[in-house]
Structure formats: C-alpha cells, structure tokens
Amino acid sequence: VDFAKGRNKKMLIAESAPFGGVYDGVWDDWFVRVLSLIGDGEAFEGWCYISADWESQRMWKGVGFGDTRLEEDEETRVKWRTEVLEGGADVG
C-alpha cells in the first residue's frame, strides 16, 4: 500500500475470496481485514470478490476453497449488504 501511495498509483484487489469458504465468523476473520486494508479507498480503485461454490466445480473440488457464495451465511449476507453495498463501510 505504501509503495503504491508513494508513487500515486491506485491498486485493485482482484479475484479474492476467503480460503475455506463462507462460514460462521468469516466476516470478522476475513472481510474486516480486507475492508481495513482498503480503508478510505484512497489507494484502491476496486475490489473484486468471487462468490462461487468452488466445491461444485470439478476443477476445484477438494482443493479447499469451499463455498464462498455470500448468501450461504446469513450474517455475511446481511453485513455485505449493510457494510459494503449500502455504504456502511468506508470503502471510498
């Protein structure tokens, strides 16, 4: 982050998802850390989250990515809507 800011460059978090999938407590374990990294959005141009059932895809089955669909965990779905989509988080 400091490297990019020092050169007046924007960054992108691309193709991201919590390894192991969406589970009870993943919001605090993973999403809060990502949102903290993004901070006020000064250094970030965008964030791409992959919402997918990795285990249902033959290529990724058994790798450990799990099911990262936001709707699979009620707490995560609600917090995504309020903290990210409705602007509760300071994501720029």
Coordinates of C-alpha atoms in Angstrom, one line a residue:
V1 CA 0.0 0.0 0.0
D2 CA 2.8 2.4 0.9
F3 CA 4.6 1.6 -2.3
A4 CA 1.6 2.5 -4.4
K5 CA 0.7 5.6 -2.5
G6 CA 4.3 6.8 -2.7
R7 CA 4.0 6.6 -6.5
N8 CA 0.5 8.0 -6.7
K9 CA -0.8 4.7 -8.1
K10 CA -4.1 3.0 -7.4
M11 CA -4.5 -0.7 -6.5
L12 CA -7.0 -3.4 -7.2
I13 CA -7.8 -6.4 -5.0
A14 CA -8.7 -8.9 -7.7
E15 CA -10.2 -12.4 -7.6
S16 CA -10.4 -12.5 -3.8
A17 CA -12.4 -14.9 -1.5
P18 CA -11.8 -16.4 1.9
F19 CA -10.0 -19.7 1.5
G20 CA -12.2 -22.4 3.1
G21 CA -15.4 -20.6 2.1
V22 CA -18.0 -18.6 3.9
Y23 CA -18.6 -19.9 7.4
D24 CA -19.8 -18.6 10.8
G25 CA -17.4 -16.0 11.8
V26 CA -15.8 -15.4 8.4
W27 CA -16.9 -11.7 8.5
D28 CA -14.6 -10.9 11.4
D29 CA -11.9 -13.3 10.3
W30 CA -11.6 -12.2 6.7
F31 CA -13.9 -9.4 5.5
V32 CA -13.0 -7.0 8.2
R33 CA -9.3 -7.4 7.4
V34 CA -9.9 -6.7 3.7
L35 CA -12.1 -3.7 4.4
S36 CA -9.4 -2.4 6.8
L37 CA -6.8 -2.7 4.1
I38 CA -9.0 -0.8 1.7
G39 CA -9.6 1.8 4.3
D40 CA -10.9 5.1 2.9
G41 CA -10.3 3.9 -0.7
E42 CA -7.5 6.5 -1.2
A43 CA -5.1 3.8 -2.6
F44 CA -7.7 1.4 -4.1
E45 CA -9.5 1.6 -7.4
G46 CA -11.6 -1.5 -6.9
W47 CA -12.2 -4.8 -5.2
C48 CA -13.4 -8.0 -7.0
Y49 CA -14.9 -10.7 -4.8
I50 CA -15.5 -14.2 -6.1
S51 CA -18.9 -15.5 -4.9
A52 CA -18.8 -19.2 -6.0
D53 CA -19.4 -22.7 -4.9
W54 CA -15.9 -24.0 -5.7
E55 CA -16.7 -27.5 -4.4
S56 CA -19.4 -27.9 -7.1
Q57 CA -16.8 -27.3 -9.9
R58 CA -14.8 -30.4 -10.9
M59 CA -11.6 -28.4 -11.4
W60 CA -11.7 -27.0 -7.8
K61 CA -13.4 -29.8 -5.9
G62 CA -11.3 -30.9 -2.9
V63 CA -8.8 -28.0 -3.2
G64 CA -10.1 -26.3 -0.1
F65 CA -11.7 -23.1 -1.5
G66 CA -15.1 -24.2 -0.2
D67 CA -18.3 -22.3 -0.9
T68 CA -17.7 -18.5 -1.0
R69 CA -21.2 -17.5 -2.0
L70 CA -22.3 -14.6 0.2
E71 CA -25.8 -16.0 0.6
E72 CA -24.6 -19.2 2.2
D73 CA -24.1 -17.5 5.6
E74 CA -26.9 -15.1 6.9
E75 CA -24.5 -12.9 8.9
T76 CA -22.2 -12.5 6.0
R77 CA -25.0 -11.7 3.6
V78 CA -26.5 -9.1 5.9
K79 CA -23.2 -7.5 6.6
W80 CA -22.2 -7.4 3.0
R81 CA -25.4 -5.6 2.2
T82 CA -25.1 -3.1 5.0
E83 CA -21.3 -2.6 5.2
V84 CA -20.4 -2.7 1.6
L85 CA -23.4 -2.2 -0.7
E86 CA -25.2 0.4 1.4
G87 CA -22.0 2.3 2.2
G88 CA -21.7 1.4 5.9
A89 CA -18.0 0.6 5.4
D90 CA -15.6 3.4 4.5
V91 CA -14.5 1.8 1.2
G92 CA -14.2 5.0 -0.8

